[in-house]
Coordinates of C-alpha atoms and ligand atoms in Angstrom, one line a residue:
X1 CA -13.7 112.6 -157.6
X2 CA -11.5 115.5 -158.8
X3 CA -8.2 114.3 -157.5
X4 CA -9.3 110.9 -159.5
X5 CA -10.2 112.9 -162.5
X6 CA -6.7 115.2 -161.7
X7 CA -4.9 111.6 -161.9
X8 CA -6.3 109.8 -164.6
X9 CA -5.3 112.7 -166.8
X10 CA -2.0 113.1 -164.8
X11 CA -1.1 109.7 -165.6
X12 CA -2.4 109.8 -168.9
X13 CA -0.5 113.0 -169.9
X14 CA 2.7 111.3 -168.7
X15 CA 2.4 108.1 -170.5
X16 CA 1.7 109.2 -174.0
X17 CA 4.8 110.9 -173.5
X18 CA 6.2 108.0 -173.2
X19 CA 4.0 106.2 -176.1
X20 CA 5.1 109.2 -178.6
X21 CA 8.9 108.1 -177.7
X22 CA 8.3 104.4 -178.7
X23 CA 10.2 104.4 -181.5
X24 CA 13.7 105.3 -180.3
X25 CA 14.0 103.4 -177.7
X26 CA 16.2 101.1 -179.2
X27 CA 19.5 102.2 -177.1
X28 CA 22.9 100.7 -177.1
X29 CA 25.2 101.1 -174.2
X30 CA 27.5 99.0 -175.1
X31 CA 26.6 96.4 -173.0
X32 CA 23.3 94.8 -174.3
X33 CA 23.9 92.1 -176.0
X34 CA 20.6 92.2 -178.1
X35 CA 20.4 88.7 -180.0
X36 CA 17.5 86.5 -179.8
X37 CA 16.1 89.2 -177.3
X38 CA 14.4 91.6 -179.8
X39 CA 11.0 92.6 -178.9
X40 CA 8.4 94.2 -180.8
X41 CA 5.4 96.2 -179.4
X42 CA 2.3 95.6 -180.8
X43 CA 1.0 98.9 -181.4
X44 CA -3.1 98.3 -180.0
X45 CA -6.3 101.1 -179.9
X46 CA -6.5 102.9 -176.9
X47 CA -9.3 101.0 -175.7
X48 CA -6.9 98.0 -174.8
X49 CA -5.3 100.3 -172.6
X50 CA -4.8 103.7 -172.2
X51 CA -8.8 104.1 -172.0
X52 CA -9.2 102.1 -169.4
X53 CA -7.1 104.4 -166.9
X54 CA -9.3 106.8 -168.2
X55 CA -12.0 105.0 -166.8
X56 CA -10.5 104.3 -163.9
X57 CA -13.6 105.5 -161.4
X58 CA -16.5 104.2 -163.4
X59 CA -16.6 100.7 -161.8
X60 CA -18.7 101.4 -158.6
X61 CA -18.7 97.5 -157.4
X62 CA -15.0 97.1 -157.6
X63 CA -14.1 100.5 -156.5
X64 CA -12.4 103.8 -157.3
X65 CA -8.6 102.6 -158.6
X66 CA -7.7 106.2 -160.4
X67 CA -5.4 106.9 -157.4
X68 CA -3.0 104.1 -158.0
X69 CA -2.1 104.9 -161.5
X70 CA 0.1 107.8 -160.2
X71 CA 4.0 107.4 -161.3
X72 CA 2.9 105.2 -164.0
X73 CA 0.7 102.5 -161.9
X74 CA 3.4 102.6 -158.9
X75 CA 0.9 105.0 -157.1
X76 CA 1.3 107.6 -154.9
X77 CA 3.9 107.8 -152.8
X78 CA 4.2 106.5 -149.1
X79 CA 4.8 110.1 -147.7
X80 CA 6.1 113.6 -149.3
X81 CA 10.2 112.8 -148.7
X82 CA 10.0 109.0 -149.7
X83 CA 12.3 108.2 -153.0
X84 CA 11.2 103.8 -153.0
X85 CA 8.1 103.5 -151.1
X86 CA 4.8 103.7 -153.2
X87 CA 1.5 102.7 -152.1
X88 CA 1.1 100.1 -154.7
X89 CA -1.8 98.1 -156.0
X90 CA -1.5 95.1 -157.7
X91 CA -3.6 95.5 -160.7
X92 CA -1.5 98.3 -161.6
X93 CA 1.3 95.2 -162.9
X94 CA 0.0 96.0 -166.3
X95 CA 0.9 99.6 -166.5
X96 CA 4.4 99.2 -164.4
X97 CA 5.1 96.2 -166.7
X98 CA 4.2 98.5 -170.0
X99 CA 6.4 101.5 -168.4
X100 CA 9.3 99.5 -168.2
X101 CA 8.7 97.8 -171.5
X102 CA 9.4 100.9 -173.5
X103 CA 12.6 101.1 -171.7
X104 CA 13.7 97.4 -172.8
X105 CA 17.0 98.1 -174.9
X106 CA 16.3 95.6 -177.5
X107 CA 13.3 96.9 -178.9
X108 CA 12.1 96.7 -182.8
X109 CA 9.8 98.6 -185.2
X110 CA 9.9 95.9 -187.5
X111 CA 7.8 92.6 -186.3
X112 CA 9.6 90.3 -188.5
X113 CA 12.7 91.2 -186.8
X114 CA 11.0 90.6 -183.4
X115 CA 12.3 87.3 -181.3
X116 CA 9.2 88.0 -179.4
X117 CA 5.6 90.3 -179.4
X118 CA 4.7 92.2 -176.2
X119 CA 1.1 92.8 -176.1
X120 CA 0.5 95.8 -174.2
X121 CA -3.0 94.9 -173.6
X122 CA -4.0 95.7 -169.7
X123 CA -6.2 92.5 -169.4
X124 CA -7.0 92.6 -165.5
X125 CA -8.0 95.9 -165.5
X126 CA -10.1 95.3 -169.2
X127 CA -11.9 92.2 -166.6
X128 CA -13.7 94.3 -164.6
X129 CA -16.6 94.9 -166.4
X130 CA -17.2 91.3 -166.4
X131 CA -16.1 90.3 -163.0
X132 CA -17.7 93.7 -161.5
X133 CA -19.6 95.2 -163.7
X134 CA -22.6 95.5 -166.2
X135 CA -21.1 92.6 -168.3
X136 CA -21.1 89.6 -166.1
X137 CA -23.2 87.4 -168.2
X138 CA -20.7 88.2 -171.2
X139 CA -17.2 87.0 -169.4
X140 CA -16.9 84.5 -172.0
X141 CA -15.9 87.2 -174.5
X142 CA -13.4 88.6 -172.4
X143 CA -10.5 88.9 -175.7
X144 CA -12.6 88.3 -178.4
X145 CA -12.5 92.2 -179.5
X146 CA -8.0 91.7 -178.9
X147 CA -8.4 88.7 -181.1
X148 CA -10.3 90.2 -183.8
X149 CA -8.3 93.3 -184.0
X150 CA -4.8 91.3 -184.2
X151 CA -6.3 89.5 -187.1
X152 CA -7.5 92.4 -188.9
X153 CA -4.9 95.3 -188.2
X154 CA -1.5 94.1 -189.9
X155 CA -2.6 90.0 -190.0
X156 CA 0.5 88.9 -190.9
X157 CA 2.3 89.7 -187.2
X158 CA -0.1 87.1 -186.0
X159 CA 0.3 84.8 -188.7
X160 CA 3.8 84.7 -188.9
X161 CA 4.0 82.3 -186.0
X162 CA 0.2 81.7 -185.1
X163 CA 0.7 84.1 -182.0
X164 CA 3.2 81.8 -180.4
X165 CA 5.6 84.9 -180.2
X166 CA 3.7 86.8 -178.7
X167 CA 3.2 87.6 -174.8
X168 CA 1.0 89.8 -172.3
X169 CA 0.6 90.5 -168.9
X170 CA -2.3 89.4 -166.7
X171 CA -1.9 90.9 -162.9
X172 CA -4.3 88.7 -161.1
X173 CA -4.2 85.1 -160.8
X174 CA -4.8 82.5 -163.6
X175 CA -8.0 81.4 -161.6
X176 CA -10.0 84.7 -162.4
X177 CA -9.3 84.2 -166.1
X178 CA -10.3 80.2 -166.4
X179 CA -14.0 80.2 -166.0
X180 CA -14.6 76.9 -168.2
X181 CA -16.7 78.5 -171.3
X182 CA -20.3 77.3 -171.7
X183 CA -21.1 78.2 -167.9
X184 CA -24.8 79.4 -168.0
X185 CA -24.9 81.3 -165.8
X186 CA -21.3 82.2 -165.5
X187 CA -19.5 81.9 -162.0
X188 CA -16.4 83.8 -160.8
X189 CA -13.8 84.9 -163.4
X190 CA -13.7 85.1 -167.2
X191 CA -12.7 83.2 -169.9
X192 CA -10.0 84.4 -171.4
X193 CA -7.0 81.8 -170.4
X194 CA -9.9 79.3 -172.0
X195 CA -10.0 80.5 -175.3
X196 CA -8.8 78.6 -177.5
X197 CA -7.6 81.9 -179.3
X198 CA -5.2 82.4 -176.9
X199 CA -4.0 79.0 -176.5
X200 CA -0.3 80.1 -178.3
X201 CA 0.0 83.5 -176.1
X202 CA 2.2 82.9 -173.4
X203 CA 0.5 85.0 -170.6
X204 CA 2.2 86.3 -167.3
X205 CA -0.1 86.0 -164.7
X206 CA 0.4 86.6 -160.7
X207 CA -0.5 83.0 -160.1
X208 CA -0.7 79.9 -162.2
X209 CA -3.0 77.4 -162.0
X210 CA -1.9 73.9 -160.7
X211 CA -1.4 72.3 -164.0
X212 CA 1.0 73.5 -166.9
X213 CA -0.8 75.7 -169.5
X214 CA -0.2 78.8 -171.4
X215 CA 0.5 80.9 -168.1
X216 CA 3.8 81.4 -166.0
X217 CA 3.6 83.4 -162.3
X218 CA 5.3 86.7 -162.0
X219 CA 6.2 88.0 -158.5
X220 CA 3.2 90.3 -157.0
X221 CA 4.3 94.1 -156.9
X222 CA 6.0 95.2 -153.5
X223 CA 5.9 99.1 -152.3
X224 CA 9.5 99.2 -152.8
X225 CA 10.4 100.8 -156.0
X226 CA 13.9 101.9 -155.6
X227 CA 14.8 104.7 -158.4
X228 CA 19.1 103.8 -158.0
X229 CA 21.7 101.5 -156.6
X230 CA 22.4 103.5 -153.7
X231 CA 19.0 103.2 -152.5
X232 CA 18.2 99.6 -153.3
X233 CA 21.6 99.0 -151.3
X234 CA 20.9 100.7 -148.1
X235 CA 17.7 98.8 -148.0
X236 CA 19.3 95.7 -148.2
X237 CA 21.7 96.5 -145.4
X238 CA 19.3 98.3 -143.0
X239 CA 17.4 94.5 -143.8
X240 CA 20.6 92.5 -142.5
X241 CA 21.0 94.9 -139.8
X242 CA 17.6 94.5 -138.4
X243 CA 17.1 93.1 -135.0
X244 CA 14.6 89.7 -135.3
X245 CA 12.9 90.0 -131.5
X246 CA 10.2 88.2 -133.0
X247 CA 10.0 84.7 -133.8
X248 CA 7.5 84.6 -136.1
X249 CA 4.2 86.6 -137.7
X250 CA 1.4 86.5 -139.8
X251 CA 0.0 89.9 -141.5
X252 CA -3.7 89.0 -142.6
X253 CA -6.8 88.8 -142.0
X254 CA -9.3 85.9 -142.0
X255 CA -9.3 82.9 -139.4
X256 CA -11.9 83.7 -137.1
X257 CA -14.8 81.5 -138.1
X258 CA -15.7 78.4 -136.3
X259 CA -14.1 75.7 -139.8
X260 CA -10.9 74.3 -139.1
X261 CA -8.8 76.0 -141.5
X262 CA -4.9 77.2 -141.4
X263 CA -5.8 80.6 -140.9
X264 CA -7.4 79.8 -138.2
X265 CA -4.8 77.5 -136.5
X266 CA -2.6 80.1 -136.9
X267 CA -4.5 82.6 -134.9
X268 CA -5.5 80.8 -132.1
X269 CA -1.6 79.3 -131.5
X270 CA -0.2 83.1 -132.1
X271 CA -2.8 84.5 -129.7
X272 CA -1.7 81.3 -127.5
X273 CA 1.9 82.1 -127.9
X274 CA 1.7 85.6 -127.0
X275 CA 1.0 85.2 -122.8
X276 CA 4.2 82.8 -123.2
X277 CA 7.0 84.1 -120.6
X278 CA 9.7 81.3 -121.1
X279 CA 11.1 82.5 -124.5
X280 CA 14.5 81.1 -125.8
X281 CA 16.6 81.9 -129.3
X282 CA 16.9 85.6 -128.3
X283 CA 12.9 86.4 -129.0
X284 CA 11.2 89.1 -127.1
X285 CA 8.2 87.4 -128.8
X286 CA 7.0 84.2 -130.2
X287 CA 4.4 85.3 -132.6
X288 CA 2.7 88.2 -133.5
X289 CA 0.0 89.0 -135.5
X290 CA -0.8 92.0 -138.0
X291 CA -4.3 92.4 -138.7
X292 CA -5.1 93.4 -142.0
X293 CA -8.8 92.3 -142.4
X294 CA -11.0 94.4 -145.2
X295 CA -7.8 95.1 -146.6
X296 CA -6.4 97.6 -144.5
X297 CA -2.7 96.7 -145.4
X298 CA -3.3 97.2 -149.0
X299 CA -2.1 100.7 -149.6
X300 CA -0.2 101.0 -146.2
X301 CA 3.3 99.3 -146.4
X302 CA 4.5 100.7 -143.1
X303 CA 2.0 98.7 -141.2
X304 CA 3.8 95.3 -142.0
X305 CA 6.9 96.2 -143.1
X306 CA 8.1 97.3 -139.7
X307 CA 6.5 94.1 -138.1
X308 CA 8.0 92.4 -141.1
X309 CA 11.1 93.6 -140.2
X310 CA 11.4 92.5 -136.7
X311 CA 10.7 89.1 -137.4
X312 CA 12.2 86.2 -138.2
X313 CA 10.0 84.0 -139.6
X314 CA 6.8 85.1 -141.5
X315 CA 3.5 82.7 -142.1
X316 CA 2.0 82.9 -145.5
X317 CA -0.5 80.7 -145.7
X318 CA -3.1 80.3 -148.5
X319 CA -6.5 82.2 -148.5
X320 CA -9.2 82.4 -151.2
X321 CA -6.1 81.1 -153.9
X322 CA -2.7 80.1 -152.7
X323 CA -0.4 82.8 -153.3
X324 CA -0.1 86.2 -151.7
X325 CA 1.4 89.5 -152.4
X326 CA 3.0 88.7 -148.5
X327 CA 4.9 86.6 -149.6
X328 CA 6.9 89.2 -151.8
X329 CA 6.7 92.1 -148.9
X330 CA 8.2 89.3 -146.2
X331 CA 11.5 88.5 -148.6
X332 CA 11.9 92.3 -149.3
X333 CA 11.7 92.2 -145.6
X334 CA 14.6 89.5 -145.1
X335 CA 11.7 87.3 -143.2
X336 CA 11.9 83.7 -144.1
X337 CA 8.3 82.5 -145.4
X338 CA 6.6 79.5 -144.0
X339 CA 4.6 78.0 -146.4
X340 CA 1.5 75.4 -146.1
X341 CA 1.3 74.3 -149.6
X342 CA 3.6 74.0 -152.3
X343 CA 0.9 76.0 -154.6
X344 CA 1.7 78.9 -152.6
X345 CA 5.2 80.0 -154.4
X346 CA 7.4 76.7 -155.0
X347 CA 5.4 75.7 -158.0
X348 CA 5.0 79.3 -159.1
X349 CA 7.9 81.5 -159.2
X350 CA 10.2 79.1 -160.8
X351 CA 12.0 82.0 -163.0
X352 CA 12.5 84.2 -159.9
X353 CA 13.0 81.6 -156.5
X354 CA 14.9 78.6 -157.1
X355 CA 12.6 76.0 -157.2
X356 CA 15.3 73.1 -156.9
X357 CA 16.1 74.7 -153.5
X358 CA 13.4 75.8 -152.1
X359 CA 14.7 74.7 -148.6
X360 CA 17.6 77.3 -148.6
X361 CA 15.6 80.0 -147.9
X362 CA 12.2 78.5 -147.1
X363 CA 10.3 76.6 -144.3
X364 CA 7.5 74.2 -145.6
X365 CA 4.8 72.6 -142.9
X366 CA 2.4 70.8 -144.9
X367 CA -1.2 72.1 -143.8
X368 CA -3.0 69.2 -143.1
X369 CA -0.8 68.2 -140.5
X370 CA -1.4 71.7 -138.6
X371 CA -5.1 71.7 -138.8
X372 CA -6.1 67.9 -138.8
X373 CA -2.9 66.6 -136.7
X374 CA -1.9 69.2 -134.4
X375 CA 0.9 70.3 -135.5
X376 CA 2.7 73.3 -133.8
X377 CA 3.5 75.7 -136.3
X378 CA 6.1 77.4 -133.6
X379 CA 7.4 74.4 -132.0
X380 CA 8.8 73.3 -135.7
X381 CA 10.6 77.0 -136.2
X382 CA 11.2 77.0 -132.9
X383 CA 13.7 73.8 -133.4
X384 CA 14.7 75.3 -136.3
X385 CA 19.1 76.1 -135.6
X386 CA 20.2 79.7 -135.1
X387 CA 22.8 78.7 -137.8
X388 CA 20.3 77.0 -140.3
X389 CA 18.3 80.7 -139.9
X390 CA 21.6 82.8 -140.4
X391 CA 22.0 80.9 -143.9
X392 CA 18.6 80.5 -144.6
X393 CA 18.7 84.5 -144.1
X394 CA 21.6 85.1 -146.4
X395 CA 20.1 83.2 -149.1
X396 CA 16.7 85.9 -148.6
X397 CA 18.9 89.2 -149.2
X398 CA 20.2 87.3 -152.1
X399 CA 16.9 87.1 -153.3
X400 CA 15.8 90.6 -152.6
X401 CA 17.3 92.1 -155.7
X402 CA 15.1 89.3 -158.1
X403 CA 11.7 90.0 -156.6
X404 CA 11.7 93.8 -156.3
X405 CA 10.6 96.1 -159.6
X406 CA 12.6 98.6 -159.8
X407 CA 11.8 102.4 -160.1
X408 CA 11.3 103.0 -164.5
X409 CA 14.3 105.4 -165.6
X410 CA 16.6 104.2 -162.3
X411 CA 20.3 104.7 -162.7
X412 CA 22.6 102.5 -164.9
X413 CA 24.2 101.2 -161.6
X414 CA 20.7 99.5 -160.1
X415 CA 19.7 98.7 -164.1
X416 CA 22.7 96.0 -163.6
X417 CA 20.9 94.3 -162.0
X418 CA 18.4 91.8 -162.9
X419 CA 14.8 93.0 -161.0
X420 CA 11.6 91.3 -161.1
X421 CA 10.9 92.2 -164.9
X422 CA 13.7 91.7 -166.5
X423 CA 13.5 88.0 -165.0
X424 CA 10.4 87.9 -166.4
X425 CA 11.3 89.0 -170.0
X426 CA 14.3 86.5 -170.2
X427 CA 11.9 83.9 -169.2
X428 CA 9.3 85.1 -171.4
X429 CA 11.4 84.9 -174.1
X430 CA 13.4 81.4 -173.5
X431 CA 10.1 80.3 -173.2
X432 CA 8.8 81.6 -176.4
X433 CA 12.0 80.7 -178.4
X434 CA 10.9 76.6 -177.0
X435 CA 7.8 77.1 -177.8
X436 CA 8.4 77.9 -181.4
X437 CA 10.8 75.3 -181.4
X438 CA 8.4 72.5 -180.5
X439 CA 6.1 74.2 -183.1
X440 CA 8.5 74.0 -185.7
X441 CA 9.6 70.4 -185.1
X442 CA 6.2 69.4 -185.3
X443 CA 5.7 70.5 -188.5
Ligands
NAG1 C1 -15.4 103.8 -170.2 O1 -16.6 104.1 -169.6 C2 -17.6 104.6 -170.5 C3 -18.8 105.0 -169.7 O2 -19.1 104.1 -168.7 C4 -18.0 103.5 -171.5 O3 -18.9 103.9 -172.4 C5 -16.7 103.1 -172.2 O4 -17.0 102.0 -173.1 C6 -15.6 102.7 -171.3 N1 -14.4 102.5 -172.0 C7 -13.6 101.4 -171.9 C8 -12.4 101.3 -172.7 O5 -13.9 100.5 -171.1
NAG2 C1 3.0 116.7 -149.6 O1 3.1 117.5 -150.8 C2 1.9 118.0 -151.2 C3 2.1 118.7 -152.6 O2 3.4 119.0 -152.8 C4 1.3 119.0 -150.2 O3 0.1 119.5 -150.6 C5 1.1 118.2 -148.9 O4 0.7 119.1 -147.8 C6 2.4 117.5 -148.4 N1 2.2 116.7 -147.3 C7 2.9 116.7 -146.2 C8 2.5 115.8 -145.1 O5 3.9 117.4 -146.1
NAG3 C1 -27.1 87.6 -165.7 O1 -28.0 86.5 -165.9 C2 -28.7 86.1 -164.8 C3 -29.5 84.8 -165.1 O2 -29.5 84.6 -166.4 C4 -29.7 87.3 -164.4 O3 -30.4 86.9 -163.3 C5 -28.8 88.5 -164.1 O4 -29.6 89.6 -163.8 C6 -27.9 88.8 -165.2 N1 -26.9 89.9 -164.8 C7 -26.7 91.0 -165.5 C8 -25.7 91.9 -164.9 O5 -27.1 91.2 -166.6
NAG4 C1 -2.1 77.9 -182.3 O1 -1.1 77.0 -182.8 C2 -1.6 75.8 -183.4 C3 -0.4 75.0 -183.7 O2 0.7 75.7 -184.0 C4 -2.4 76.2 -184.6 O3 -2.9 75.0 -185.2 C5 -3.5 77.1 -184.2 O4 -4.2 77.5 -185.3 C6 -3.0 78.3 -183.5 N1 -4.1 79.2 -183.0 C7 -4.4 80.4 -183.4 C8 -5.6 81.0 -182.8 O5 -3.7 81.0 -184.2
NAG5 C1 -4.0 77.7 -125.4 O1 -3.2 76.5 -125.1 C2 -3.7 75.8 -124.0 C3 -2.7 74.7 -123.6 O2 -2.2 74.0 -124.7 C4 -5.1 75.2 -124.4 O3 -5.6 74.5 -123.3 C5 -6.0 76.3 -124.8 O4 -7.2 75.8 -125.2 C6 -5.4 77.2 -125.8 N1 -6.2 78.4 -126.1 C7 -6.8 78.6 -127.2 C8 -7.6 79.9 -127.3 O5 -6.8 77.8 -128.1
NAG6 C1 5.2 77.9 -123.0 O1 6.4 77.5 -123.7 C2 6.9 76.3 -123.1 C3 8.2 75.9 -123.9 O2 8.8 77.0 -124.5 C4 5.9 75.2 -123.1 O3 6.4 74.0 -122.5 C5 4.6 75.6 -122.4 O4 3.6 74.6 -122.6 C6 4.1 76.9 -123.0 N1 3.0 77.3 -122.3 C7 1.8 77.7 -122.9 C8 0.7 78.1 -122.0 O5 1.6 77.5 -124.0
NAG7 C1 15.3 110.0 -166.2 O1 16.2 110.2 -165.2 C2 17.1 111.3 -165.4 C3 18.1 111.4 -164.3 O2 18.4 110.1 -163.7 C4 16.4 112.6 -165.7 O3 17.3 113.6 -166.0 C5 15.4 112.4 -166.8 O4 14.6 113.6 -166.9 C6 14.5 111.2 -166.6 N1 13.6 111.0 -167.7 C7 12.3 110.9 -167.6 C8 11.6 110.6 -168.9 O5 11.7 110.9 -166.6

């Protein structure tokens, strides 16, 4: 309880440092080209954000989340002498996203200046006292208190476009946020992506639902923050260096009722696969599999990033929704994913994997064919070329670089390269600058 207490106030100490700064953050180092990329930061109460850290142990059904806020919501890190390895949650998006938002070089005091408006409003974490706490017949109102405060406090940055400038950051998936209103009682999830308040926001969430609405997917945080180019480099290399003795793996949990499901397929043909002796392609091993039931793997990179590693292939099939922070840990990883649906990243991630070309770096074996047809998962990668995986594997490291977030206040070197959020704002904002074209022609 202390060392909670010790980092909530840690955190909190560090980051209205950061707040007080706000205002001259607006750098230019010659190279930022800063038109139609001007963003404003909506200036919100505490109780949108910064009170919520504060609260960070008070939600008994969810569980105690104060130690992940550490280095400004990349948590603590993996051991003492580690520069790029955090233990990271993914709720903490919010605050990593906000971090590196006051670091944006195009930022703007003045709203009517702004191209786009960040609200730095940590919805997830604001959820939890509907999804897990006293609240739970309320979650219809989750946003109602954001929505009345933007239209009291300064009304006209609203108004100016309706709020379709204006953006936010939402680190679970779209599902928990889409409860249909009107549910009495209310099931899983809130409401707040059904508002019709919200309608114009564009939200970025860390899975979409299946149809196109106000949301886009972001990639799920990885462990690996890197804090300069030298660092983020050596990754990369020890990852093309690494020897693949393992066909393919699965880290996860699940599978082991009696319903046919794809977990479940996968298990019993890995567990199959493992007494196996007549091995070709170089493999000391056809499958393995990394158990990481009641979320054991959560805080503890090292147990599948070394599997991860030595593997060529890794499985990332679908559990309670179809995306999975796996996914993300397996690229940083150089492992090629195997997917089961096209829910579970092709439709998602459009801004950060290239959706027209999926097939460059990515094996896809639809599910129904595994668990109602019989189809063997390792006898399709197993047919797979050696040279077909070489490329495929090229096309992974260049990935790398797109999916990671980088370390806030890294060197100029690795800030030359586009990371995970920077993809995101330049898609936040082409999307916004349609969006207000459509609005505009419609008018
Ligand atoms: C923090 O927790 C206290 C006590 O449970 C509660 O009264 C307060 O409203 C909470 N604050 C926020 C911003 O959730
Ligand atoms: C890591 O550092 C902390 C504080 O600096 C120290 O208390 C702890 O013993 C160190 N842990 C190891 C394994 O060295
Ligand atoms: C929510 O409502 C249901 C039924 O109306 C009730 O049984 C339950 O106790 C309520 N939960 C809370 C946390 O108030
Ligand atoms: C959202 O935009 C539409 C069309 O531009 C507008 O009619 C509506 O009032 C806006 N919603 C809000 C809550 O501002
Ligand atoms: C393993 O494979 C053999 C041969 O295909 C099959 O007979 C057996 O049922 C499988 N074992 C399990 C646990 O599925
Ligand atoms: C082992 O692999 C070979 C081909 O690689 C296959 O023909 C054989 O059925 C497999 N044996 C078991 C028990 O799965
Ligand atoms: C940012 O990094 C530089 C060195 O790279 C360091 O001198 C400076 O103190 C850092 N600033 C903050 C706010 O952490």
């Amino acid at each position: 309880m202390a060392t909670c207490k010790f980092f909530a106030l840690f955190f909190f100490f560090l980051f209205s440092l950061a707040l007080s700064q706000q205002g001259s953050t607006v750098q230019s180092d010659g190279t930022v080209d800063c038109s139609n990329r001007w963003i404003h930061i909506r200036r919100l109460p505490t109780r949108f954000n910064l009170d919520l850290l504060a609260n960070c142990s008070e939600y008994p059904l969810f569980g105690d989340f104060c130690p992940y806020l550490a280095n400004h919501g990349l948590g603590q890190k993996t051991h003492n002498h580690s520069y790029s390895w955090y233990r990271t949650d993914n709720l903490m998006l919010e605050l990593i996203f906000h971090r590196r938002m006051l670091e944006y070089p195009c930022l703007t005091e003045d709203p009517n200046f702004a191209d786009a408006v960040y609200l730095p409003y940590y919805a997830a974490l604001d959820a939890l006292r509907y999804l897990y706490g006293p609240e739970y017949n309320s979650s219809a109102e989750h946003g109602l208190e954001l929505f009345e405060f933007l239209q009291e406090d300064e009304p006209g940055i609203w108004k100016r476009h309706l709020g379709h400038d204006h953006f936010l950051v939402m680190a679970r998936p779209a599902w928990d946020f889409s409860q249909p209103l009107g549910n009495e009682p209310p099931l899983w999830g809130t409401s707040f992506l059904e508002l019709p308040e919200f309608f114009n926001v564009t939200t970025l969430t860390l899975e979409s639902r299946a149809w196109p609405w106000q949301e886009q997917a972001i990639p799920y945080p990885t462990s690996f923050h890197p804090p300069n180019l030298a660092l983020s480099d050596s990754w990369i290399q020890r990852v093309q260096k690494s020897r693949r003795s393992v066909m393919a793996m699965f880290a996860g949990g699940g599978g082991v009722s009696a319903t046919p499901n794809i977990r479940r397929s996968i298990r019993i043909e890995c567990e199959n696969a493992t007494g196996n002796s007549t091995i070709s392609g170089g493999y000391v091993k056809l499958c393995e599999i990394i158990d990481c039931s009641n979320g054991i793997c959560e805080h503890d990179p090292i147990r599948f990033m070394r599997p991860m590693l030595q593997a060529s292939f890794c499985l990332q099939p679908p559990g309670e929704t179809p995306t999975r922070r796996s996914t993300f840990d397996g690229i940083l990883a150089g492992c090629i994913p195997v997917f089961f649906e096209d829910q579970s990243a092709k439709l998602q991630y459009g801004w950060h994997l290239p959706e027209n070309d999926f097939e460059s770096f990515a094996v896809f074996i639809p599910k129904e064919e595994v668990v109602f047809k019989g189809k063997k998962i390792l006898d399709v990668l197993r047919r797979i070329p050696r040279s077909r995986v070489r490329r495929m594997r090229e096309k992974i490291l260049e990935l790398i670089p797109r999916v990671l977030y980088r370390k806030h206040n890294s060197s100029h070197g690795l800030r030359a390269k586009k990371d995970a959020f920077d993809i995101s704002i330049d898609g936040a904002l082409k999307k916004i600058q349609s969006r207000l074209e459509e609005v505009a022609l419609a008018q």
